[in-house]
PDB file of C-alpha atoms in Angstrom:
ATOM      1  CA  MET N   1      40.227 147.316 119.517  1.00 91.00           C
ATOM      2  CA  PHE N   2      36.998 146.716 117.650  1.00 95.00           C
ATOM      3  CA  ARG N   3      34.619 147.993 114.260  1.00 91.00           C
ATOM      4  CA  ALA N   4      34.686 151.432 113.438  1.00 91.00           C
ATOM      5  CA  GLY N   5      30.667 152.545 115.092  1.00 92.00           C
ATOM      6  CA  PHE N   6      30.755 150.733 118.109  1.00 96.00           C
ATOM      7  CA  LYS N   7      31.260 151.768 121.597  1.00 96.00           C
ATOM      8  CA  VAL N   8      32.398 149.616 124.421  1.00 98.00           C
ATOM      9  CA  PHE N   9      29.571 150.764 126.865  1.00 98.00           C
ATOM     10  CA  ASP N  10      30.987 149.576 131.453  1.00 98.00           C
ATOM     11  CA  ILE N  11      28.700 148.509 133.795  1.00 98.00           C
ATOM     12  CA  HIS N  12      31.127 149.359 136.982  1.00 98.00           C
ATOM     13  CA  GLY N  13      32.879 152.157 138.266  1.00 98.00           C
ATOM     14  CA  HIS N  14      32.655 154.198 141.397  1.00 97.00           C
ATOM     15  CA  LEU N  15      33.053 157.327 142.109  1.00 95.00           C
ATOM     16  CA  PRO N  16      34.797 157.798 145.552  1.00 90.00           C
ATOM     17  CA  TYR N  17      32.365 156.499 148.501  1.00 89.00           C
ATOM     18  CA  PRO N  18      32.024 155.824 152.576  1.00 84.00           C
ATOM     19  CA  TYR N  19      33.176 152.940 152.547  1.00 78.00           C
ATOM     20  CA  PRO N  20      32.246 151.445 155.898  1.00 78.00           C
ATOM     21  CA  ALA N  21      35.265 150.216 159.286  1.00 76.00           C
ATOM     22  CA  ILE N  22      35.068 147.083 159.274  1.00 79.00           C
ATOM     23  CA  TYR N  23      37.773 145.616 161.207  1.00 82.00           C
ATOM     24  CA  GLU N  24      40.061 147.709 164.191  1.00 84.00           C
ATOM     25  CA  PRO N  25      43.328 149.321 162.955  1.00 84.00           C
ATOM     26  CA  ASP N  26      45.847 147.078 163.383  1.00 87.00           C
ATOM     27  CA  ASP N  27      49.467 148.847 161.884  1.00 87.00           C
ATOM     28  CA  ARG N  28      50.970 145.418 160.854  1.00 91.00           C
ATOM     29  CA  ILE N  29      47.722 145.148 158.013  1.00 86.00           C
ATOM     30  CA  THR N  30      48.078 148.610 157.492  1.00 86.00           C
ATOM     31  CA  GLU N  31      52.278 148.431 156.598  1.00 90.00           C
ATOM     32  CA  TYR N  32      51.143 145.515 154.880  1.00 85.00           C
ATOM     33  CA  SER N  33      48.248 146.152 152.801  1.00 84.00           C
ATOM     34  CA  LYS N  34      50.297 149.374 151.543  1.00 86.00           C
ATOM     35  CA  GLU N  35      53.427 146.524 150.197  1.00 89.00           C
ATOM     36  CA  ARG N  36      51.036 144.551 148.445  1.00 83.00           C
ATOM     37  CA  ALA N  37      49.361 148.392 146.615  1.00 81.00           C
ATOM     38  CA  GLU N  38      52.826 149.095 145.972  1.00 85.00           C
ATOM     39  CA  ARG N  39      52.510 146.494 144.024  1.00 85.00           C
ATOM     40  CA  MET N  40      49.860 146.252 142.375  1.00 80.00           C
ATOM     41  CA  ARG N  41      50.448 149.585 141.422  1.00 79.00           C
ATOM     42  CA  LEU N  42      53.928 148.280 139.514  1.00 84.00           C
ATOM     43  CA  THR N  43      53.037 146.019 138.301  1.00 80.00           C
ATOM     44  CA  TRP N  44      49.656 147.471 136.547  1.00 74.00           C
ATOM     45  CA  ASP N  45      51.715 150.043 135.491  1.00 77.00           C
ATOM     46  CA  PHE N  46      49.012 152.539 137.072  1.00 78.00           C
ATOM     47  CA  THR N  47      49.744 156.316 137.677  1.00 76.00           C
ATOM     48  CA  ALA N  48      51.496 157.733 141.119  1.00 69.00           C
ATOM     49  CA  GLU N  49      49.214 159.903 143.233  1.00 65.00           C
ATOM     50  CA  SER N  50      49.054 163.446 141.206  1.00 62.00           C
ATOM     51  CA  SER N  51      50.118 167.196 143.091  1.00 60.00           C
ATOM     52  CA  ASP N  52      48.045 168.782 140.830  1.00 76.00           C
ATOM     53  CA  PRO N  53      44.491 170.805 142.679  1.00 81.00           C
ATOM     54  CA  ALA N  54      43.410 172.754 139.448  1.00 82.00           C
ATOM     55  CA  GLU N  55      43.379 169.349 138.111  1.00 82.00           C
ATOM     56  CA  ALA N  56      42.158 167.596 141.319  1.00 82.00           C
ATOM     57  CA  ALA N  57      39.382 169.812 141.832  1.00 86.00           C
ATOM     58  CA  ARG N  58      37.744 169.873 138.572  1.00 91.00           C
ATOM     59  CA  PRO N  59      34.738 167.959 138.754  1.00 89.00           C
ATOM     60  CA  LEU N  60      35.499 164.170 139.153  1.00 92.00           C
ATOM     61  CA  ALA N  61      31.769 163.586 135.648  1.00 94.00           C
ATOM     62  CA  ASP N  62      34.512 165.838 133.965  1.00 95.00           C
ATOM     63  CA  ARG N  63      37.816 164.630 134.534  1.00 96.00           C
ATOM     64  CA  TRP N  64      36.376 160.672 133.654  1.00 97.00           C
ATOM     65  CA  LEU N  65      34.314 162.143 130.697  1.00 97.00           C
ATOM     66  CA  ASP N  66      37.919 163.259 129.565  1.00 97.00           C
ATOM     67  CA  GLN N  67      38.984 159.819 130.212  1.00 97.00           C
ATOM     68  CA  LEU N  68      36.504 158.017 128.111  1.00 98.00           C
ATOM     69  CA  ASP N  69      37.064 160.424 125.360  1.00 97.00           C
ATOM     70  CA  LYS N  70      40.355 159.394 126.053  1.00 97.00           C
ATOM     71  CA  TYR N  71      40.217 155.635 125.402  1.00 97.00           C
ATOM     72  CA  GLY N  72      37.218 155.855 123.334  1.00 96.00           C
ATOM     73  CA  ILE N  73      34.373 154.618 125.820  1.00 98.00           C
ATOM     74  CA  GLY N  74      30.673 154.853 124.786  1.00 97.00           C
ATOM     75  CA  GLY N  75      29.413 155.576 128.707  1.00 98.00           C
ATOM     76  CA  LEU N  76      30.633 154.539 131.887  1.00 98.00           C
ATOM     77  CA  ASN N  77      27.310 153.154 135.172  1.00 98.00           C
ATOM     78  CA  PHE N  78      28.806 154.555 138.343  1.00 98.00           C
ATOM     79  CA  LEU N  79      28.297 151.300 141.213  1.00 98.00           C
ATOM     80  CA  THR N  80      29.571 154.141 144.029  1.00 97.00           C
ATOM     81  CA  GLY N  81      28.646 158.141 144.591  1.00 96.00           C
ATOM     82  CA  PRO N  82      29.158 159.619 148.163  1.00 95.00           C
ATOM     83  CA  THR N  83      25.893 160.284 148.555  1.00 97.00           C
ATOM     84  CA  ASN N  84      22.869 158.766 145.548  1.00 98.00           C
ATOM     85  CA  ASP N  85      22.262 162.778 145.657  1.00 98.00           C
ATOM     86  CA  GLU N  86      25.879 163.784 144.922  1.00 97.00           C
ATOM     87  CA  LEU N  87      26.082 160.578 141.420  1.00 97.00           C
ATOM     88  CA  ALA N  88      22.367 162.013 139.484  1.00 98.00           C
ATOM     89  CA  ALA N  89      24.339 164.923 140.841  1.00 97.00           C
ATOM     90  CA  GLN N  90      28.016 163.787 138.920  1.00 96.00           C
ATOM     91  CA  ILE N  91      26.338 161.814 136.129  1.00 96.00           C
ATOM     92  CA  ALA N  92      23.872 164.257 134.991  1.00 97.00           C
ATOM     93  CA  ARG N  93      27.406 166.659 134.100  1.00 96.00           C
ATOM     94  CA  ALA N  94      26.938 164.536 131.124  1.00 96.00           C
ATOM     95  CA  PRO N  95      23.687 161.723 131.369  1.00 96.00           C
ATOM     96  CA  ASP N  96      24.576 160.408 127.174  1.00 96.00           C
ATOM     97  CA  ARG N  97      27.938 159.225 128.691  1.00 97.00           C
ATOM     98  CA  PHE N  98      26.722 158.274 132.166  1.00 98.00           C
ATOM     99  CA  THR N  99      24.350 156.498 134.267  1.00 98.00           C
ATOM    100  CA  GLY N 100      24.202 154.595 137.665  1.00 98.00           C
ATOM    101  CA  PHE N 101      23.262 152.770 140.550  1.00 98.00           C
ATOM    102  CA  ALA N 102      21.396 154.136 143.689  1.00 98.00           C
ATOM    103  CA  SER N 103      24.155 152.020 146.810  1.00 97.00           C
ATOM    104  CA  HIS N 104      22.700 152.930 149.971  1.00 97.00           C
ATOM    105  CA  PRO N 105      22.498 149.368 152.744  1.00 97.00           C
ATOM    106  CA  ILE N 106      19.328 147.276 152.362  1.00 98.00           C
ATOM    107  CA  GLU N 107      19.683 147.034 156.354  1.00 97.00           C
ATOM    108  CA  ARG N 108      18.028 151.060 156.498  1.00 97.00           C
ATOM    109  CA  PRO N 109      15.325 151.062 157.634  1.00 97.00           C
ATOM    110  CA  ASP N 110      14.239 152.795 154.762  1.00 98.00           C
ATOM    111  CA  ALA N 111      16.051 150.847 152.068  1.00 98.00           C
ATOM    112  CA  LEU N 112      13.008 151.068 150.103  1.00 98.00           C
ATOM    113  CA  THR N 113      11.997 154.912 150.541  1.00 98.00           C
ATOM    114  CA  GLU N 114      14.924 155.701 149.420  1.00 98.00           C
ATOM    115  CA  LEU N 115      15.419 153.795 146.231  1.00 98.00           C
ATOM    116  CA  VAL N 116      11.956 154.621 144.895  1.00 98.00           C
ATOM    117  CA  ARG N 117      13.423 158.242 145.108  1.00 98.00           C
ATOM    118  CA  ALA N 118      16.561 157.525 144.064  1.00 98.00           C
ATOM    119  CA  VAL N 119      14.922 156.018 140.975  1.00 98.00           C
ATOM    120  CA  ASP N 120      12.319 157.790 139.944  1.00 98.00           C
ATOM    121  CA  GLU N 121      13.527 161.223 141.336  1.00 98.00           C
ATOM    122  CA  LEU N 122      17.443 160.898 140.952  1.00 98.00           C
ATOM    123  CA  GLY N 123      17.062 158.589 137.513  1.00 98.00           C
ATOM    124  CA  LEU N 124      19.292 156.024 139.306  1.00 98.00           C
ATOM    125  CA  ARG N 125      18.637 153.035 136.795  1.00 98.00           C
ATOM    126  CA  GLY N 126      19.828 150.007 139.005  1.00 98.00           C
ATOM    127  CA  TYR N 127      20.971 149.252 142.783  1.00 98.00           C
ATOM    128  CA  LYS N 128      24.220 148.234 143.995  1.00 98.00           C
ATOM    129  CA  GLN N 129      25.328 145.900 147.543  1.00 98.00           C
ATOM    130  CA  PHE N 130      27.925 144.452 149.210  1.00 97.00           C
ATOM    131  CA  GLY N 131      27.685 141.441 150.225  1.00 97.00           C
ATOM    132  CA  PRO N 132      30.041 140.895 153.434  1.00 96.00           C
ATOM    133  CA  LEU N 133      29.058 144.085 153.817  1.00 96.00           C
ATOM    134  CA  THR N 134      25.379 142.875 154.527  1.00 97.00           C
ATOM    135  CA  GLN N 135      24.774 140.887 158.308  1.00 96.00           C
ATOM    136  CA  GLU N 136      21.207 139.613 157.207  1.00 97.00           C
ATOM    137  CA  SER N 137      20.243 137.115 154.845  1.00 98.00           C
ATOM    138  CA  PHE N 138      19.685 138.134 151.653  1.00 98.00           C
ATOM    139  CA  ASP N 139      16.768 136.402 152.171  1.00 98.00           C
ATOM    140  CA  ASP N 140      15.151 137.861 155.081  1.00 98.00           C
ATOM    141  CA  PRO N 141      11.198 139.198 155.177  1.00 98.00           C
ATOM    142  CA  SER N 142      11.841 142.701 155.651  1.00 98.00           C
ATOM    143  CA  PHE N 143      13.643 142.696 152.273  1.00 98.00           C
ATOM    144  CA  ARG N 144      10.685 141.396 150.709  1.00 98.00           C
ATOM    145  CA  PRO N 145       9.123 144.552 150.285  1.00 98.00           C
ATOM    146  CA  VAL N 146      12.820 146.166 148.208  1.00 98.00           C
ATOM    147  CA  TRP N 147      12.993 142.827 146.699  1.00 98.00           C
ATOM    148  CA  ARG N 148       8.881 143.446 145.651  1.00 98.00           C
ATOM    149  CA  PHE N 149       9.691 146.269 144.146  1.00 98.00           C
ATOM    150  CA  LEU N 150      13.305 146.030 141.838  1.00 98.00           C
ATOM    151  CA  ALA N 151      11.125 143.197 140.671  1.00 98.00           C
ATOM    152  CA  GLU N 152       8.272 144.958 139.756  1.00 98.00           C
ATOM    153  CA  ARG N 153      10.385 147.481 138.061  1.00 98.00           C
ATOM    154  CA  LYS N 154      13.057 144.889 136.555  1.00 98.00           C
ATOM    155  CA  LEU N 155      16.038 147.537 137.532  1.00 98.00           C
ATOM    156  CA  PRO N 156      18.964 145.658 137.077  1.00 98.00           C
ATOM    157  CA  VAL N 157      20.874 144.599 140.982  1.00 98.00           C
ATOM    158  CA  LEU N 158      24.310 144.228 141.688  1.00 98.00           C
ATOM    159  CA  ILE N 159      25.925 142.658 144.891  1.00 98.00           C
ATOM    160  CA  HIS N 160      29.410 142.908 145.501  1.00 98.00           C
ATOM    161  CA  PHE N 161      30.454 138.615 146.881  1.00 98.00           C
ATOM    162  CA  GLY N 162      33.580 136.672 147.431  1.00 97.00           C
ATOM    163  CA  LEU N 163      36.783 138.397 148.812  1.00 94.00           C
ATOM    164  CA  LEU N 164      36.428 142.410 149.490  1.00 93.00           C
ATOM    165  CA  GLY N 165      38.830 144.672 150.282  1.00 85.00           C
ATOM    166  CA  HIS N 166      42.584 145.458 150.051  1.00 81.00           C
ATOM    167  CA  ALA N 167      45.057 142.984 151.624  1.00 79.00           C
ATOM    168  CA  GLY N 168      43.777 141.667 155.208  1.00 84.00           C
ATOM    169  CA  GLY N 169      40.045 142.405 154.314  1.00 88.00           C
ATOM    170  CA  ILE N 170      37.159 140.324 154.743  1.00 92.00           C
ATOM    171  CA  VAL N 171      37.468 136.295 152.787  1.00 93.00           C
ATOM    172  CA  GLN N 172      34.642 134.616 155.637  1.00 94.00           C
ATOM    173  CA  HIS N 173      31.310 135.817 155.924  1.00 95.00           C
ATOM    174  CA  ARG N 174      27.426 134.855 155.561  1.00 96.00           C
ATOM    175  CA  ASN N 175      26.877 136.527 152.775  1.00 98.00           C
ATOM    176  CA  ILE N 176      30.000 135.765 150.968  1.00 98.00           C
ATOM    177  CA  SER N 177      29.323 133.328 148.624  1.00 98.00           C
ATOM    178  CA  PRO N 178      26.789 134.225 145.222  1.00 98.00           C
ATOM    179  CA  LEU N 179      24.622 131.470 146.759  1.00 98.00           C
ATOM    180  CA  SER N 180      24.081 132.945 149.376  1.00 98.00           C
ATOM    181  CA  ILE N 181      20.997 134.971 147.142  1.00 98.00           C
ATOM    182  CA  PHE N 182      19.828 132.143 144.845  1.00 98.00           C
ATOM    183  CA  ASN N 183      17.412 132.162 147.282  1.00 98.00           C
ATOM    184  CA  VAL N 184      16.072 135.041 146.447  1.00 98.00           C
ATOM    185  CA  ALA N 185      16.876 135.095 142.283  1.00 98.00           C
ATOM    186  CA  ARG N 186      14.728 131.922 141.593  1.00 98.00           C
ATOM    187  CA  GLU N 187      11.834 133.560 143.606  1.00 98.00           C
ATOM    188  CA  PHE N 188      12.450 136.914 142.034  1.00 98.00           C
ATOM    189  CA  THR N 189      13.835 135.475 138.115  1.00 98.00           C
ATOM    190  CA  ASP N 190      12.292 139.333 137.239  1.00 98.00           C
ATOM    191  CA  ILE N 191      15.625 140.626 138.245  1.00 98.00           C
ATOM    192  CA  PRO N 192      18.317 140.969 137.081  1.00 98.00           C
ATOM    193  CA  PHE N 193      21.592 139.614 139.121  1.00 98.00           C
ATOM    194  CA  ILE N 194      24.752 140.644 138.844  1.00 98.00           C
ATOM    195  CA  ILE N 195      27.696 139.535 140.581  1.00 98.00           C
ATOM    196  CA  PRO N 196      30.307 140.944 139.043  1.00 98.00           C
ATOM    197  CA  HIS N 197      34.857 139.647 139.028  1.00 98.00           C
ATOM    198  CA  PHE N 198      33.595 135.693 138.095  1.00 98.00           C
ATOM    199  CA  GLY N 199      32.459 135.816 141.829  1.00 98.00           C
ATOM    200  CA  SER N 200      35.645 136.859 142.947  1.00 97.00           C
ATOM    201  CA  GLY N 201      37.240 133.762 144.672  1.00 97.00           C
ATOM    202  CA  TYR N 202      33.174 132.446 144.546  1.00 98.00           C
ATOM    203  CA  PHE N 203      34.344 130.682 140.741  1.00 98.00           C
ATOM    204  CA  GLN N 204      32.442 127.301 141.049  1.00 97.00           C
ATOM    205  CA  GLU N 205      29.511 129.139 142.710  1.00 98.00           C
ATOM    206  CA  LEU N 206      28.598 131.606 141.446  1.00 98.00           C
ATOM    207  CA  LEU N 207      28.922 129.353 138.417  1.00 98.00           C
ATOM    208  CA  HIS N 208      26.517 126.682 140.146  1.00 98.00           C
ATOM    209  CA  LEU N 209      24.080 130.051 139.931  1.00 98.00           C
ATOM    210  CA  SER N 210      24.501 130.583 136.217  1.00 98.00           C
ATOM    211  CA  TRP N 211      22.970 127.242 135.356  1.00 98.00           C
ATOM    212  CA  SER N 212      20.527 127.647 137.816  1.00 98.00           C
ATOM    213  CA  CYS N 213      18.831 131.504 137.323  1.00 98.00           C
ATOM    214  CA  PRO N 214      18.661 132.565 133.834  1.00 98.00           C
ATOM    215  CA  ASN N 215      18.694 136.048 135.401  1.00 98.00           C
ATOM    216  CA  VAL N 216      21.920 135.972 136.614  1.00 98.00           C
ATOM    217  CA  TYR N 217      25.139 137.454 134.702  1.00 98.00           C
ATOM    218  CA  VAL N 218      28.265 137.878 135.028  1.00 98.00           C
ATOM    219  CA  ASP N 219      30.605 140.507 135.329  1.00 98.00           C
ATOM    220  CA  THR N 220      34.243 140.714 133.962  1.00 98.00           C
ATOM    221  CA  SER N 221      35.536 143.313 135.664  1.00 98.00           C
ATOM    222  CA  GLY N 222      38.579 143.909 137.954  1.00 96.00           C
ATOM    223  CA  SER N 223      42.169 142.709 137.476  1.00 95.00           C
ATOM    224  CA  ASN N 224      40.946 139.249 138.699  1.00 97.00           C
ATOM    225  CA  GLN N 225      43.888 138.786 140.499  1.00 93.00           C
ATOM    226  CA  TRP N 226      41.833 136.464 142.509  1.00 95.00           C
ATOM    227  CA  VAL N 227      42.672 134.014 140.212  1.00 97.00           C
ATOM    228  CA  ARG N 228      46.741 133.408 142.037  1.00 93.00           C
ATOM    229  CA  TRP N 229      44.880 132.638 145.423  1.00 92.00           C
ATOM    230  CA  MET N 230      42.781 129.494 144.276  1.00 94.00           C
ATOM    231  CA  PRO N 231      43.964 126.163 144.478  1.00 93.00           C
ATOM    232  CA  TYR N 232      43.153 125.252 141.526  1.00 92.00           C
ATOM    233  CA  GLU N 233      44.644 126.970 138.192  1.00 94.00           C
ATOM    234  CA  LEU N 234      42.061 129.508 137.084  1.00 97.00           C
ATOM    235  CA  ASN N 235      43.147 132.305 134.364  1.00 98.00           C
ATOM    236  CA  LEU N 236      41.312 135.350 131.868  1.00 98.00           C
ATOM    237  CA  GLU N 237      40.661 132.777 129.270  1.00 98.00           C
ATOM    238  CA  ILE N 238      39.748 129.945 131.552  1.00 98.00           C
ATOM    239  CA  LEU N 239      37.018 132.502 133.237  1.00 98.00           C
ATOM    240  CA  PHE N 240      35.687 133.768 129.844  1.00 98.00           C
ATOM    241  CA  ARG N 241      35.889 129.553 128.271  1.00 98.00           C
ATOM    242  CA  ARG N 242      34.098 128.095 131.255  1.00 98.00           C
ATOM    243  CA  THR N 243      31.621 131.314 131.701  1.00 98.00           C
ATOM    244  CA  TYR N 244      30.509 131.229 127.588  1.00 98.00           C
ATOM    245  CA  GLU N 245      30.315 127.983 127.947  1.00 98.00           C
ATOM    246  CA  LEU N 246      27.293 127.765 130.647  1.00 97.00           C
ATOM    247  CA  ILE N 247      25.908 131.043 130.269  1.00 98.00           C
ATOM    248  CA  GLY N 248      27.199 131.334 126.288  1.00 98.00           C
ATOM    249  CA  PRO N 249      27.213 136.059 125.814  1.00 98.00           C
ATOM    250  CA  GLU N 250      23.922 136.825 126.823  1.00 98.00           C
ATOM    251  CA  ARG N 251      24.547 137.223 130.258  1.00 98.00           C
ATOM    252  CA  ILE N 252      28.547 137.827 130.738  1.00 98.00           C
ATOM    253  CA  ILE N 253      29.123 141.987 130.910  1.00 98.00           C
ATOM    254  CA  PHE N 254      32.329 143.593 130.269  1.00 98.00           C
ATOM    255  CA  GLY N 255      33.706 146.171 133.360  1.00 98.00           C
ATOM    256  CA  THR N 256      36.879 147.176 134.963  1.00 98.00           C
ATOM    257  CA  ASP N 257      35.630 148.424 138.353  1.00 97.00           C
ATOM    258  CA  SER N 258      37.796 151.878 137.646  1.00 97.00           C
ATOM    259  CA  LEU N 259      37.394 153.550 140.511  1.00 93.00           C
ATOM    260  CA  GLY N 260      39.267 157.623 141.520  1.00 89.00           C
ATOM    261  CA  PHE N 261      42.807 159.512 140.373  1.00 90.00           C
ATOM    262  CA  PRO N 262      44.871 159.821 139.304  1.00 88.00           C
ATOM    263  CA  ARG N 263      44.685 156.000 137.974  1.00 89.00           C
ATOM    264  CA  GLY N 264      41.615 157.133 135.990  1.00 93.00           C
ATOM    265  CA  TYR N 265      40.073 154.658 133.534  1.00 96.00           C
ATOM    266  CA  ASN N 266      41.739 150.400 134.081  1.00 96.00           C
ATOM    267  CA  TYR N 267      42.231 150.891 129.091  1.00 97.00           C
ATOM    268  CA  ARG N 268      44.986 147.644 130.142  1.00 95.00           C
ATOM    269  CA  TYR N 269      41.402 145.475 131.835  1.00 97.00           C
ATOM    270  CA  LEU N 270      39.918 146.168 128.526  1.00 98.00           C
ATOM    271  CA  GLN N 271      43.021 145.651 126.630  1.00 97.00           C
ATOM    272  CA  ASP N 272      43.546 142.067 128.927  1.00 97.00           C
ATOM    273  CA  GLN N 273      39.220 141.228 128.028  1.00 98.00           C
ATOM    274  CA  VAL N 274      39.505 141.906 124.786  1.00 98.00           C
ATOM    275  CA  ARG N 275      42.515 140.243 123.600  1.00 98.00           C
ATOM    276  CA  VAL N 276      41.595 136.417 125.595  1.00 98.00           C
ATOM    277  CA  VAL N 277      37.924 136.336 123.590  1.00 98.00           C
ATOM    278  CA  ARG N 278      39.303 137.924 120.804  1.00 98.00           C
ATOM    279  CA  ASP N 279      42.126 134.737 120.842  1.00 98.00           C
ATOM    280  CA  LEU N 280      39.535 132.271 121.691  1.00 98.00           C
ATOM    281  CA  ARG N 281      37.668 133.770 118.514  1.00 98.00           C
ATOM    282  CA  PHE N 282      34.040 134.355 119.502  1.00 98.00           C
ATOM    283  CA  PRO N 283      31.904 135.564 117.015  1.00 97.00           C
ATOM    284  CA  GLU N 284      32.070 140.048 116.414  1.00 96.00           C
ATOM    285  CA  ALA N 285      28.628 140.462 117.998  1.00 96.00           C
ATOM    286  CA  ASP N 286      29.380 138.017 120.688  1.00 98.00           C
ATOM    287  CA  ILE N 287      32.037 140.865 121.314  1.00 98.00           C
ATOM    288  CA  GLU N 288      29.642 143.176 120.759  1.00 97.00           C
ATOM    289  CA  ALA N 289      27.056 142.121 123.339  1.00 97.00           C
ATOM    290  CA  ILE N 290      30.050 141.118 126.096  1.00 98.00           C
ATOM    291  CA  PHE N 291      32.264 144.467 126.139  1.00 98.00           C
ATOM    292  CA  GLY N 292      28.527 147.020 125.476  1.00 98.00           C
ATOM    293  CA  ASN N 293      25.243 145.834 124.172  1.00 97.00           C
ATOM    294  CA  ASN N 294      24.963 143.400 127.389  1.00 98.00           C
ATOM    295  CA  ALA N 295      24.483 146.241 129.254  1.00 98.00           C
ATOM    296  CA  ARG N 296      23.269 148.660 127.394  1.00 97.00           C
ATOM    297  CA  LYS N 297      20.177 146.739 126.674  1.00 97.00           C
ATOM    298  CA  LEU N 298      19.961 145.770 131.166  1.00 97.00           C
ATOM    299  CA  LEU N 299      20.316 149.256 132.000  1.00 97.00           C
ATOM    300  CA  LYS N 300      17.533 150.626 129.031  1.00 95.00           C
ATOM    301  CA  VAL N 301      20.421 152.268 126.909  1.00 94.00           C
ATOM    302  CA  GLN N 302      19.718 152.226 122.643  1.00 88.00           C
ATOM    303  CA  PRO N 303      22.472 149.089 121.574  1.00 84.00           C
ATOM    304  CA  ILE N 304      24.048 149.452 119.092  1.00 80.00           C
ATOM    305  CA  PRO N 305      23.145 147.530 116.122  1.00 86.00           C
ATOM    306  CA  ALA N 306      25.236 144.427 115.060  1.00 73.00           C
ATOM    307  CA  LEU N 307      27.035 143.698 112.036  1.00 60.00           C
ATOM    308  CA  ASP N 308      24.591 143.271 109.448  1.00 56.00           C
ATOM    309  CA  LYS N 309      25.408 139.810 107.007  1.00 54.00           C
ATOM    310  CA  GLU N 310      27.463 141.772 104.127  1.00 58.00           C
ATOM    311  CA  GLU N 311      29.051 144.480 106.896  1.00 56.00           C
ATOM    312  CA  ARG N 312      29.767 141.531 108.157  1.00 56.00           C
ATOM    313  CA  LYS N 313      31.755 140.034 105.824  1.00 58.00           C
ATOM    314  CA  GLU N 314      33.638 143.550 103.933  1.00 61.00           C
ATOM    315  CA  HIS N 315      34.882 143.413 108.542  1.00 56.00           C
ATOM    316  CA  GLU N 316      35.968 140.418 108.691  1.00 55.00           C
ATOM    317  CA  GLN N 317      38.157 140.576 105.682  1.00 55.00           C
ATOM    318  CA  THR N 318      39.869 144.056 107.606  1.00 53.00           C
ATOM    319  CA  VAL N 319      40.249 141.826 110.853  1.00 53.00           C
ATOM    320  CA  PRO N 320      44.515 140.434 109.881  1.00 52.00           C
ATOM    321  CA  ALA N 321      44.620 136.727 110.050  1.00 47.00           C
ATOM    322  CA  ARG N 322      45.478 135.028 112.979  1.00 42.00           C
TER     323      ARG N 322
END
């Protein structure tokens, strides 16, 4: 899908993490969620549960490295892990292929202390938060020391907004809209804010935020099946085209939201997204920015040089006519 010499860098992966219990268990919702999960597995051809204990016992980073090699992926950024320390330990097994973000809640009393430690001692390169899991407003005065530190270091912050969880998950919350970060993004313009999944149900709000704040980036990750629950027509092509028209290629960042095993790397998501941008006839340099180099710049990983004029001409001659 790409020229020889270019490798994808994925901004959005996860190690298993302690997802908080939000609601009391409900048998009907549990069954509903299981049914929807199985339907999605069949729809997207996800691997069923494996019973191979030897494979399950291998270090997660080693299993992920095999997946990156299998699909020719250059690097993967993990947003969450069991703890910041455990995430850093996994990354350390292949630091040339993996990066990671701190992901402890910003509402913790020691949030700033832990963030400084995660960055300076563990080598993590950003901060991950969940809007619908944060009870206070993001512009609450108690959070300002965290935002100041991130701005001073110019560290990226990825915040999930929009629908959260599986069936029966969160659909209403004070921090569910990307616009809930507006006051902070408008003030702390040295912080690159990354909003994943094209806003996950809040695409218009994300476009408004991106129009106003040049430090807001759009992450393409996930199945983006939320478009089916919108009252107007949306699909992956529209999402890419509208975002590209508004903010250009420099602030669009590829991700998959790959989570764990046995599913492994969500290569199908990469294939679908590349097909869309090529059908839209994005220039090759823009495609390489979106699918790797934008993330590399934010994470301070050396970008892959773009094609020069002669190389571009040679590459275009090898691309099949459409």
